[in-house]
Amino acid sequence: MPRLRHPAVNEKPGYQLMKVALGEAEADLAIVNGNILNVYTGEVLTADTVLVKGNRIAYVGKNAQQSISTNTEVIDAEGKTLIPGLIDGHTHANFVYSVSEMMKYALKGGTTAVITEAIDFAVNLGYQGVIEFLRSLKNQPMKVFIAVPPMVTISPVVREHSLTRHELRKLLKRKEVIGLGECYWGPTIEGDPQLLDYITEARMSGKKIDGHTTGARDNKLQGYASLGISSCHEPTTVDEVLERLRLGMFVLIREGETRRELEAVAGIKDENIDFRQLGVSTDGVGPWQITTDGYMEFVVQKAIDLGFNPVQAIQMATINIAQHFGLDDFIGGIAPGKCADIVIIPNLTTIQAECVISNGRVVARDGQLLVQPRKHNYPRSTQNAVRLPKSLTADDFAVRIDSQRRKVKVRVIDQVSDLITREAIIELPVSNGLVLPDADSDILKVAAIERTYLPGKTFVGFIRGLRFKRGAMATTAVWDTSDIIVAGTNEADMAQAVNRIGELNGGIVICAGGKILAEMALPISGMLSLQPVEAISQQLHHIQQVAETLGCPWPDIRLTLCVLTTGAIPFLRMCEEGLFDLRQNSLVPLIVD
Amino acid sequence: MPRLRHPAVNEKPGYQLMKVALGEAEADLAIVNGNILNVYTGEVLTADTVLVKGNRIAYVGKNAQQSISTNTEVIDAEGKTLIPGLIDGHTHANFVYSVSEMMKYALKGGTTAVITEAIDFAVNLGYQGVIEFLRSLKNQPMKVFIAVPPMVTISPVVREHSLTRHELRKLLKRKEVIGLGECYWGPTIEGDPQLLDYITEARMSGKKIDGHTTGARDNKLQGYASLGISSCHEPTTVDEVLERLRLGMFVLIREGETRRELEAVAGIKDENIDFRQLGVSTDGVGPWQITTDGYMEFVVQKAIDLGFNPVQAIQMATINIAQHFGLDDFIGGIAPGKCADIVIIPNLTTIQAECVISNGRVVARDGQLLVQPRKHNYPRSTQNAVRLPKSLTADDFAVRIDSQRRKVKVRVIDQVSDLITREAIIELPVSNGLVLPDADSDILKVAAIERTYLPGKTFVGFIRGLRFKRGAMATTAVWDTSDIIVAGTNEADMAQAVNRIGELNGGIVICAGGKILAEMALPISGMLSLQPVEAISQQLHHIQQVAETLGCPWPDIRLTLCVLTTGAIPFLRMCEEGLFDLRQNSLVPLIVD
């Protein structure tokens, strides 16, 4: 083969791509005869060849023959369609199951890159948790980009232990970091100084700031957007999508674990508008969902089935996301110089990965994974998740008042759907200064027990709607605070569930009548199991079944307890300091009168 | 007015925008009742108000009243249309006339941002030239972003004085720098190590690399694109536009001084493709053009007149360019948080600026400039442009050969259009070892005289096609090398023209019969006049008229001489070392046999 004029170039691996394109070097991989979706123009170009060298695409077209040698792996894609590797624009990887388990299903379905939040490791492990997360992403067969957590939390002690500006700045400089993670709009437009400092820092870095604008509109939404917050994955109606697109925001339609909104907002496809600022995301995909439905291939297929133009649907999961996050020089399309992340599907309306190429390697064929993601070796420092000073007893869950009254009005968390809560002001009986639950009326006790910074600090309140007839359930896998959440019909089972969590060093436990009925360990930061995701899915299924036998009506009780601590979902939440009203953005008293 | 909860916020000017959007602070400027082109969705939304605070947009919509006070400047745009400030995606600002002069016309026509090359100051002044250029852009009423020059040059001595990698890296870190400037494709795919090092450096910085791919196609074009080069402003046919768009490149249709291609490629509008990667640019707009036609408003109007959908045409000059260069968090659209760069026009098909807002200020109304750009004070170090060691005489232009022959075959620059040259092998008479021109056959002498690094080093060759019947013309304003170019019918006039340039310390001079017939000083680096652009335009017009009386047929002789030194236009060029054949990417001998 001819050589380039300057010998220096032949030594530099970065220029091998160019040599392959010029017909001066051998391709490692050639995908021939395929129909290629060009996401840049929206065309499908027929019978072209893609040449790959190392992890990149060198050439796409009809004059490829000169770079195909006997050393080149050739894939015949005749009659098939090539699309870029799919991208999840917003998720929570590394929550309950590990990223390497996520990658197994992501890759075989054709998802080759995700953009994820990183708060789950940061709440209890701080900056080192984010660094450990980044380490777990190295030398993997797919790409994971992270957003630095802005640490929006209702817990004062977690807030105190937020990332410093210096730490934030260091993280924002890393190539794997796309910017700042979801800044819930409530505290932001209240003018929370710490949050505004984070936002300023992110803006100065030139990177993106992810938004979170559930229910915000007009002036409040625009006040929020005026800070440079440039995306949102929360709209639940066509009008909400439109309003955000018109503000120049990038909108990610969510179809995942906590919510599925594709169907509700699919009407956007009929608007005669530019769709470049529209993407899709899961916002987290549960163990059951990923093992059963799959990952982004499911989301894109659903969009197509709902009537989205297939080209647009695929753009929404590839180039649109890549362009928004400034990653389009590397991912999002099939073109020279881009990473060789390619999915071969039967045709544009059937998003079924027959062959997946990630970073230039064939990683899956016909749903079989050919390359195993690396299991990360988590250091001991990540495994000291539950630091309770002593075993708990039933007494630790007493709610005392300083009064001789027989009844008291209490602010109760009212579980009105599996995720949304309101407040109910309910009169509860008092006996010897102890406020009592009312299991017959479905008023149970619920507690938040700090486990990291103020270990053992406990708030006990009341909740309606869990409908447990007996027993208790506890979990360390909660959003945005460092609490164990436990709820139950009696204090003894609540104490036992928490104590068992202590023995497991993090996890989910159901007890009843002094017996442990179901459990799952989450030894990494109390958030993560290192088990295979299939096993995790089974354990969670078992936990759910047991909860249902105890009377629980909610489809995923783990998630229902998990979000009791978050500032993201309306509106009465709790942490170790007490109840938190998101409408007022402040702690509110348990006892009302 | 109510105050935000956290008093700290009230002290921070960055959050005043949010307060205006929330109705908690006064807007500085309100544009009411306008129809607003939303370039994100492609819609026109009617009767909305834009609120501006400082240099940014705070709010766009119908609930603006609470932030409009008696201190707010109110512009009624009823019946009018608001579009984002126009952007030139690729130009050469600061060449012949200064950026502040460019800004006068840019602003009053509605252009509020340009992205410019910076090579013209770097060739003779190096890194300090680029820094001085950046200084001249500070505190101006419009935005200028620069590309760092990759210093693609045919001159070995300019190449030796290119920016160091360290200097390149420092420049790439600056916010005003969008990446690396146009890397001509020839030397790039030849594997020029210095150029590839620059490209690698730019790629690592995460910024863009501008391309320049005149005539490249298929394997060569893709080899070039595989390096991460992501734009091109050179396509001259619909097919060339399409081929580049399909590679994921951003294509800038050129309509400017050196070429006007909108008409030739307008057919692209009829392709049923995604236009997000399509933009417009001038690639430099001459003094006559900017003072007569205007700037980007002319380009966009022409696109509309050629049948482009007006929304697409405006997107091509606003959001598309902003997104490609990663500037869309700040410019390119009318939305909260973006810079308040807004043009009020009569309607979508009439790009006639009735009011221009740049950085939040009304800078022009009905074609009258209200805010004067700052004239930059150039230091002495930029004004030592011509360092010739001595006055030249006719003898300095002798072409000697070591032979007793009476005739010799010479490689002549053949001017086949105003910009394009080929080579002609022509037999010329020799007398006493001196090769003679042949004015009757239009074979004139042409010389390149280095003026910065090897002052006085001279190459003398021959050119056909200038058709001067008498006299000589010289210029220091040439592309990509540090030469004075001089051509003429006789050596005495050539010497006088160059000597006069020495006295002017840079400029353009025409002499004939020992008299100076026309001249213009370019005292800043030999590239730039500080005169008003109207005066410059007149002087150049006079120079052109004089050249025509001498016999020159080309429409802009200044430009014809100017590009004799560039590697950008095919194909026989020259510098102080001799003739340069771009097809071979190397110097070639003057004497052929």
Coordinates of N, CA and C in Angstrom, one line a residue, chain A residues 4-6 8-9 12 14-15 17-18 20-23 38-43 45 56-64 159 165 175 187-193 196-197 199-200 203-208 217-220 222-228 230 242 245-249 271-277 315 319-320 323-324 328-330 334-338 584-586, chain B residues 4-6 8-9 12 14-15 17-18 20-23 38-43 45 56-64 159 165 175 187-193 196-197 199-200 203-208 217-220 222-228 230 242 245-249 271-277 315 319-320 323 328-330 334-338 584-586:
Chain A
L4 N 1.8 7.7 3.3 CA 1.7 9.1 3.2 C 3.1 9.7 3.1
R5 N 3.2 10.9 2.6 CA 4.5 11.5 2.4 C 5.3 11.7 3.7
H6 N 4.7 12.1 4.7 CA 5.5 12.4 5.9 C 5.5 11.1 6.8
A8 N 6.4 10.6 9.7 CA 6.0 10.7 11.1 C 4.5 10.3 11.3
V9 N 3.7 10.5 10.3 CA 2.3 10.2 10.4 C 2.1 8.8 10.5
K12 N 1.9 7.5 14.1 CA 0.9 8.1 15.0 C -0.5 7.4 14.8
G14 N -3.4 8.0 15.7 CA -4.5 8.8 15.5 C -4.8 9.1 14.0
Y15 N -3.7 8.9 13.2 CA -3.9 9.2 11.8 C -4.1 8.0 10.9
L17 N -6.8 6.3 10.9 CA -8.1 6.5 10.3 C -8.1 7.2 9.0
M18 N -7.3 8.2 8.9 CA -7.2 9.0 7.6 C -6.6 8.0 6.6
V20 N -6.8 4.8 6.4 CA -7.8 3.9 6.0 C -8.8 4.5 5.0
A21 N -9.2 5.7 5.3 CA -10.1 6.4 4.4 C -9.5 6.6 3.0
L22 N -8.2 6.9 3.0 CA -7.5 7.2 1.7 C -7.1 5.9 1.0
G23 N -7.4 4.8 1.6 CA -7.1 3.5 0.9 C -5.6 3.1 1.1
N38 N -28.5 8.2 7.8 CA -27.7 9.4 8.0 C -28.5 10.3 8.9
V39 N -28.2 10.4 10.2 CA -28.9 11.2 11.1 C -28.7 12.7 10.9
Y40 N -27.6 13.0 10.2 CA -27.4 14.5 10.0 C -28.3 15.0 8.9
T41 N -28.6 14.3 7.9 CA -29.5 14.8 6.8 C -30.9 14.2 7.0
G42 N -31.0 13.1 7.7 CA -32.3 12.4 7.8 C -32.5 11.4 6.6
E43 N -31.5 11.2 5.8 CA -31.7 10.2 4.7 C -31.3 8.8 5.0
L45 N -29.2 6.0 3.1 CA -28.3 5.9 1.9 C -28.0 4.4 1.8
R56 N -12.9 3.8 15.9 CA -13.5 4.9 15.1 C -13.9 4.5 13.7
I57 N -14.8 5.3 13.2 CA -15.2 5.1 11.8 C -14.2 5.9 10.9
A58 N -13.7 5.2 9.9 CA -12.8 5.9 9.0 C -13.5 6.3 7.7
Y59 N -14.5 5.6 7.3 CA -15.0 5.9 5.9 C -16.5 5.4 5.8
V60 N -17.3 6.1 5.1 CA -18.7 5.6 4.8 C -19.0 5.9 3.4
G61 N -19.1 4.8 2.6 CA -19.4 5.1 1.2 C -19.1 3.9 0.3
K62 N -19.0 4.2 -1.0 CA -18.9 3.1 -2.0 C -17.5 2.8 -2.4
N63 N -16.5 3.6 -2.0 CA -15.1 3.4 -2.5 C -14.3 2.9 -1.3
A64 N -14.7 1.7 -0.8 CA -14.0 1.2 0.4 C -13.1 0.0 0.1
R159 N -26.6 18.5 52.8 CA -26.3 19.8 52.2 C -24.9 20.3 52.7
R165 N -16.9 24.0 46.0 CA -16.7 24.6 44.6 C -15.4 24.1 44.0
K175 N -13.3 15.2 30.9 CA -14.0 14.9 29.7 C -15.3 14.1 29.8
P187 N -36.0 25.1 44.8 CA -34.9 25.8 45.5 C -34.2 26.8 44.6
T188 N -34.1 26.4 43.3 CA -33.3 27.3 42.4 C -33.9 28.7 42.3
I189 N -35.3 28.7 42.0 CA -35.8 30.0 41.9 C -36.2 30.7 43.2
E190 N -36.0 29.9 44.3 CA -36.0 30.5 45.6 C -34.7 31.3 45.9
G191 N -33.7 31.0 45.0 CA -32.5 31.7 45.2 C -31.5 31.1 46.1
D192 N -31.6 29.8 46.3 CA -30.7 29.0 47.2 C -29.2 29.4 46.8
P193 N -28.5 30.0 47.6 CA -27.2 30.6 47.2 C -26.2 29.5 46.8
L196 N -27.1 28.3 43.4 CA -26.7 29.3 42.4 C -25.2 29.4 42.2
D197 N -24.5 29.2 43.2 CA -23.0 29.1 43.1 C -22.6 28.0 42.2
I199 N -24.4 26.6 39.9 CA -24.9 26.9 38.5 C -23.9 27.9 37.8
T200 N -23.5 28.9 38.6 CA -22.5 29.9 38.1 C -21.2 29.1 37.7
R203 N -21.8 27.2 34.6 CA -21.9 28.0 33.4 C -20.5 28.6 33.0
M204 N -19.7 28.9 33.9 CA -18.4 29.4 33.6 C -17.5 28.3 32.9
S205 N -17.8 27.1 33.3 CA -17.0 26.0 32.7 C -17.4 25.8 31.2
G206 N -18.5 26.4 30.8 CA -19.0 26.2 29.4 C -19.7 24.9 29.2
K207 N -19.9 24.1 30.3 CA -20.7 22.9 30.1 C -22.2 23.1 30.4
K208 N -22.9 22.0 30.3 CA -24.4 22.1 30.4 C -24.9 22.0 31.8
R217 N -44.0 26.7 35.0 CA -44.5 27.3 33.8 C -44.3 28.8 33.8
D218 N -44.3 29.3 32.6 CA -44.3 30.8 32.3 C -43.2 31.5 33.1
N219 N -43.5 32.5 33.9 CA -42.5 33.3 34.6 C -41.5 32.5 35.4
K220 N -42.0 31.5 36.2 CA -41.1 30.7 37.0 C -40.2 29.9 36.2
Q222 N -39.3 30.4 33.1 CA -38.3 31.3 32.4 C -37.3 31.9 33.4
G223 N -37.7 32.2 34.6 CA -36.7 32.7 35.6 C -35.6 31.6 35.8
Y224 N -36.1 30.4 35.8 CA -35.2 29.2 36.0 C -34.3 29.1 34.7
A225 N -34.9 29.1 33.5 CA -34.1 29.0 32.3 C -33.1 30.1 32.1
S226 N -33.5 31.3 32.7 CA -32.6 32.5 32.5 C -31.2 32.3 33.1
L227 N -31.1 31.3 34.0 CA -29.8 31.0 34.7 C -28.9 30.2 33.8
G228 N -29.4 29.8 32.6 CA -28.6 29.0 31.7 C -28.9 27.5 31.8
S230 N -30.4 24.3 30.7 CA -30.7 24.2 29.3 C -31.4 22.8 28.9
L242 N -43.8 21.8 24.4 CA -43.7 22.9 23.5 C -43.1 24.2 24.3
L245 N -39.4 23.7 24.7 CA -38.7 23.8 23.4 C -38.6 25.3 22.9
R246 N -39.7 26.0 23.2 CA -39.7 27.5 22.7 C -38.7 28.3 23.5
L247 N -38.3 27.8 24.7 CA -37.3 28.5 25.5 C -35.9 28.2 25.1
G248 N -35.8 27.3 24.1 CA -34.5 26.9 23.7 C -33.9 25.8 24.5
M249 N -34.8 25.2 25.4 CA -34.4 24.1 26.2 C -34.4 22.8 25.4
E271 N -47.0 18.4 15.7 CA -46.7 19.8 15.6 C -45.7 20.0 14.5
N272 N -46.0 21.1 13.7 CA -45.1 21.3 12.6 C -43.9 22.2 13.0
I273 N -43.0 21.6 13.8 CA -41.9 22.3 14.4 C -40.6 21.6 14.1
D274 N -39.5 22.3 14.4 CA -38.2 21.7 14.4 C -38.0 20.8 15.6
F275 N -37.5 19.6 15.3 CA -37.4 18.6 16.4 C -36.0 18.5 17.0
R276 N -35.1 19.3 16.5 CA -33.7 19.1 16.9 C -33.4 19.1 18.4
Q277 N -34.3 19.8 19.1 CA -34.1 20.0 20.5 C -34.9 19.0 21.4
Q315 N -33.2 9.9 15.6 CA -32.5 11.1 15.9 C -32.6 11.6 17.3
I319 N -28.3 11.7 17.5 CA -27.6 12.9 17.2 C -28.2 14.1 18.0
N320 N -29.5 14.1 18.3 CA -30.1 15.3 19.0 C -29.4 15.3 20.4
Q323 N -25.7 16.3 20.1 CA -25.5 17.7 19.8 C -25.7 18.6 21.1
H324 N -26.8 18.3 21.8 CA -27.1 19.1 22.9 C -26.0 19.1 23.9
D328 N -21.2 15.6 19.9 CA -21.4 15.1 18.5 C -20.2 15.0 17.6
D329 N -19.1 15.5 18.2 CA -17.8 15.3 17.4 C -17.4 13.8 17.6
F330 N -18.0 13.1 18.6 CA -17.6 11.8 18.9 C -18.7 10.7 18.7
I334 N -23.2 8.1 12.1 CA -22.2 7.2 11.4 C -21.5 8.1 10.4
A335 N -20.3 8.5 10.7 CA -19.5 9.3 9.8 C -18.1 9.2 10.2
P336 N -17.2 9.6 9.2 CA -15.8 9.4 9.5 C -15.3 10.3 10.7
G337 N -14.5 9.7 11.5 CA -14.0 10.4 12.7 C -14.8 10.1 14.0
K338 N -16.1 9.7 13.8 CA -16.9 9.4 15.0 C -16.6 8.0 15.6
Q584 N -43.3 25.0 50.3 CA -42.7 26.1 51.1 C -41.2 26.0 51.1
N585 N -40.7 24.9 50.5 CA -39.2 24.7 50.5 C -38.7 24.8 52.0
S586 N -39.4 24.2 52.9 CA -38.8 24.2 54.3 C -39.4 23.1 55.1
Chain B
L4 N -36.6 37.9 46.7 CA -36.3 36.5 46.8 C -36.0 36.2 48.2
R5 N -36.2 34.9 48.6 CA -36.0 34.6 50.0 C -34.6 34.8 50.5
H6 N -33.6 34.4 49.7 CA -32.2 34.5 50.1 C -31.7 35.9 49.8
A8 N -28.8 37.0 49.8 CA -27.5 37.0 49.0 C -27.8 37.2 47.5
V9 N -28.9 36.6 47.1 CA -29.2 36.7 45.7 C -29.4 38.1 45.2
K12 N -26.3 39.7 43.8 CA -25.5 39.2 42.7 C -26.2 39.6 41.4
G14 N -25.8 38.6 38.5 CA -26.2 37.5 37.6 C -27.6 37.0 37.8
Y15 N -28.1 37.2 38.9 CA -29.5 36.7 39.2 C -30.6 37.7 39.0
L17 N -31.6 38.7 36.2 CA -32.4 38.2 35.1 C -33.5 37.4 35.6
M18 N -33.2 36.5 36.6 CA -34.2 35.6 37.1 C -35.3 36.5 37.8
V20 N -36.1 39.5 37.2 CA -37.0 40.2 36.2 C -38.0 39.2 35.6
A21 N -37.6 38.0 35.3 CA -38.5 37.0 34.8 C -39.6 36.7 35.8
L22 N -39.3 36.7 37.1 CA -40.3 36.4 38.1 C -41.1 37.6 38.5
G23 N -40.9 38.7 37.8 CA -41.6 39.9 38.2 C -41.2 40.6 39.4
N38 N -39.2 32.1 16.7 CA -38.6 31.2 17.6 C -37.7 30.2 16.7
V39 N -36.4 30.5 16.7 CA -35.6 29.6 15.8 C -35.4 28.2 16.3
Y40 N -35.8 28.0 17.6 CA -35.6 26.6 18.1 C -36.7 25.7 17.6
T41 N -37.9 26.2 17.5 CA -39.0 25.4 17.0 C -39.4 25.7 15.5
G42 N -38.9 26.9 15.1 CA -39.3 27.3 13.7 C -40.6 28.0 13.6
E43 N -41.2 28.4 14.8 CA -42.5 29.0 14.8 C -42.4 30.6 14.9
L45 N -44.3 33.4 17.0 CA -45.2 33.5 18.0 C -45.6 35.0 18.1
R56 N -28.7 40.7 28.7 CA -29.4 39.4 28.5 C -30.9 39.5 28.4
I57 N -31.5 38.5 27.8 CA -32.9 38.4 27.8 C -33.4 37.7 29.1
A58 N -34.4 38.3 29.7 CA -34.9 37.7 30.9 C -36.1 36.9 30.7
Y59 N -36.9 37.3 29.8 CA -38.3 36.7 29.6 C -38.8 37.0 28.2
V60 N -39.6 36.0 27.7 CA -40.2 36.2 26.4 C -41.6 35.6 26.5
G61 N -42.7 36.5 26.5 CA -44.0 35.9 26.6 C -45.0 37.0 26.9
K62 N -46.1 36.5 27.5 CA -47.3 37.5 27.6 C -47.4 38.0 29.1
N63 N -46.7 37.5 30.0 CA -46.8 37.9 31.4 C -45.6 38.8 31.8
A64 N -45.4 39.8 31.2 CA -44.2 40.6 31.4 C -44.5 41.9 32.1
R159 N 6.1 29.5 8.2 CA 5.9 28.2 8.8 C 6.7 28.0 10.1
R165 N 3.0 25.0 20.0 CA 1.8 24.3 20.6 C 1.4 24.9 21.9
K175 N -12.3 32.0 26.0 CA -13.7 31.9 25.6 C -14.0 32.5 24.3
P187 N -2.4 20.0 2.3 CA -1.3 19.6 3.2 C -1.8 18.7 4.4
T188 N -3.1 18.8 4.7 CA -3.6 18.0 5.8 C -3.6 16.5 5.5
I189 N -4.1 16.2 4.3 CA -4.2 14.8 4.0 C -2.8 14.3 3.4
E190 N -1.9 15.2 3.2 CA -0.5 14.8 2.9 C 0.1 14.4 4.2
G191 N -0.5 14.7 5.3 CA 0.1 14.3 6.6 C 1.1 15.3 7.2
D192 N 1.0 16.6 6.8 CA 1.9 17.6 7.4 C 1.9 17.5 8.9
P193 N 3.0 17.2 9.5 CA 3.1 16.8 10.9 C 2.7 18.0 11.8
L196 N -1.0 18.4 11.7 CA -1.7 17.4 12.4 C -1.5 17.6 13.9
D197 N -0.4 18.1 14.3 CA -0.2 18.4 15.7 C -1.2 19.5 16.2
I199 N -4.1 20.1 14.9 CA -5.4 19.5 14.8 C -5.6 18.6 16.1
T200 N -4.6 17.9 16.4 CA -4.7 17.0 17.7 C -4.9 17.9 18.9
R203 N -8.4 19.3 18.9 CA -9.4 18.2 19.2 C -9.4 17.9 20.7
M204 N -8.2 17.9 21.3 CA -8.1 17.6 22.7 C -8.8 18.7 23.5
S205 N -8.7 19.9 23.0 CA -9.3 21.1 23.7 C -10.9 21.0 23.7
G206 N -11.4 20.1 22.8 CA -12.9 20.0 22.8 C -13.5 21.1 21.9
K207 N -12.7 21.9 21.3 CA -13.2 23.0 20.4 C -13.2 22.5 19.0
K208 N -13.8 23.4 18.1 CA -14.0 23.0 16.7 C -12.8 23.2 15.9
R217 N -13.3 15.3 -2.5 CA -14.4 14.4 -2.5 C -14.1 13.0 -2.1
D218 N -15.1 12.3 -1.7 CA -15.1 10.9 -1.4 C -13.9 10.6 -0.5
N219 N -13.0 9.7 -0.9 CA -12.0 9.2 0.1 C -11.1 10.3 0.7
K220 N -10.7 11.3 -0.2 CA -9.9 12.3 0.4 C -10.6 13.2 1.3
Q222 N -13.2 12.4 3.1 CA -13.5 11.6 4.3 C -12.2 11.4 5.2
G223 N -11.1 11.2 4.5 CA -9.8 11.1 5.3 C -9.6 12.4 6.1
Y224 N -9.9 13.5 5.4 CA -9.8 14.8 6.1 C -10.8 14.9 7.2
A225 N -12.0 14.6 6.9 CA -13.1 14.7 8.0 C -12.8 13.7 9.2
S226 N -12.1 12.6 8.9 CA -11.9 11.6 9.9 C -11.0 12.2 11.0
L227 N -10.3 13.3 10.7 CA -9.4 14.0 11.8 C -10.2 14.8 12.7
G228 N -11.5 14.9 12.5 CA -12.4 15.7 13.4 C -12.6 17.1 12.9
S230 N -14.7 19.7 11.2 CA -16.1 19.5 11.3 C -16.9 20.6 10.5
L242 N -24.3 18.5 -0.2 CA -24.9 17.3 0.3 C -23.8 16.3 0.8
L245 N -22.6 17.5 4.2 CA -23.7 17.4 5.2 C -23.8 15.9 5.7
R246 N -23.7 15.0 4.7 CA -23.8 13.6 5.0 C -22.6 13.1 5.9
L247 N -21.5 13.8 5.8 CA -20.4 13.4 6.7 C -20.5 14.0 8.1
G248 N -21.6 14.7 8.3 CA -21.8 15.3 9.6 C -21.1 16.6 9.7
M249 N -20.6 17.1 8.6 CA -19.9 18.4 8.6 C -21.0 19.5 8.7
E271 N -34.0 19.8 -1.5 CA -33.7 18.4 -1.0 C -34.6 18.3 0.3
N272 N -35.1 17.1 0.5 CA -36.0 16.8 1.6 C -35.1 16.3 2.8
I273 N -34.3 17.2 3.3 CA -33.3 16.8 4.3 C -33.4 17.7 5.5
D274 N -32.7 17.3 6.6 CA -32.5 18.1 7.8 C -31.5 19.2 7.5
F275 N -31.9 20.5 7.8 CA -31.0 21.6 7.5 C -30.2 22.1 8.7
R276 N -30.3 21.4 9.8 CA -29.6 21.9 11.0 C -28.1 22.2 10.9
Q277 N -27.5 21.4 10.0 CA -26.0 21.6 9.8 C -25.7 22.5 8.7
Q315 N -32.6 30.7 10.3 CA -31.9 29.7 11.2 C -30.4 29.5 10.7
I319 N -29.2 30.3 14.8 CA -29.1 29.2 15.7 C -28.2 28.1 15.1
N320 N -28.3 27.8 13.8 CA -27.5 26.7 13.3 C -26.0 27.0 13.5
Q323 N -25.2 26.8 17.3 CA -25.1 25.4 17.8 C -23.9 24.7 17.4
D328 N -24.6 28.3 21.5 CA -26.0 28.5 21.6 C -26.5 28.7 23.0
D329 N -25.7 28.5 24.0 CA -26.1 28.9 25.4 C -26.2 30.4 25.5
F330 N -25.5 31.1 24.5 CA -25.4 32.6 24.6 C -26.1 33.3 23.5
I334 N -33.8 33.9 20.6 CA -34.5 34.9 21.5 C -35.1 34.1 22.6
A335 N -34.5 34.0 23.7 CA -35.0 33.1 24.8 C -34.3 33.6 26.1
P336 N -34.9 33.3 27.3 CA -34.4 33.7 28.5 C -32.9 33.2 28.8
G337 N -32.1 34.1 29.2 CA -30.7 33.7 29.5 C -29.7 34.0 28.3
K338 N -30.3 34.1 27.1 CA -29.4 34.4 26.0 C -29.1 35.9 25.9
Q584 N 1.2 19.5 -6.1 CA 2.3 18.7 -5.5 C 2.6 19.1 -4.1
N585 N 2.0 20.1 -3.6 CA 2.3 20.7 -2.3 C 3.8 20.9 -2.1
S586 N 4.4 21.5 -3.1 CA 5.8 21.8 -3.0 C 6.3 22.9 -3.9

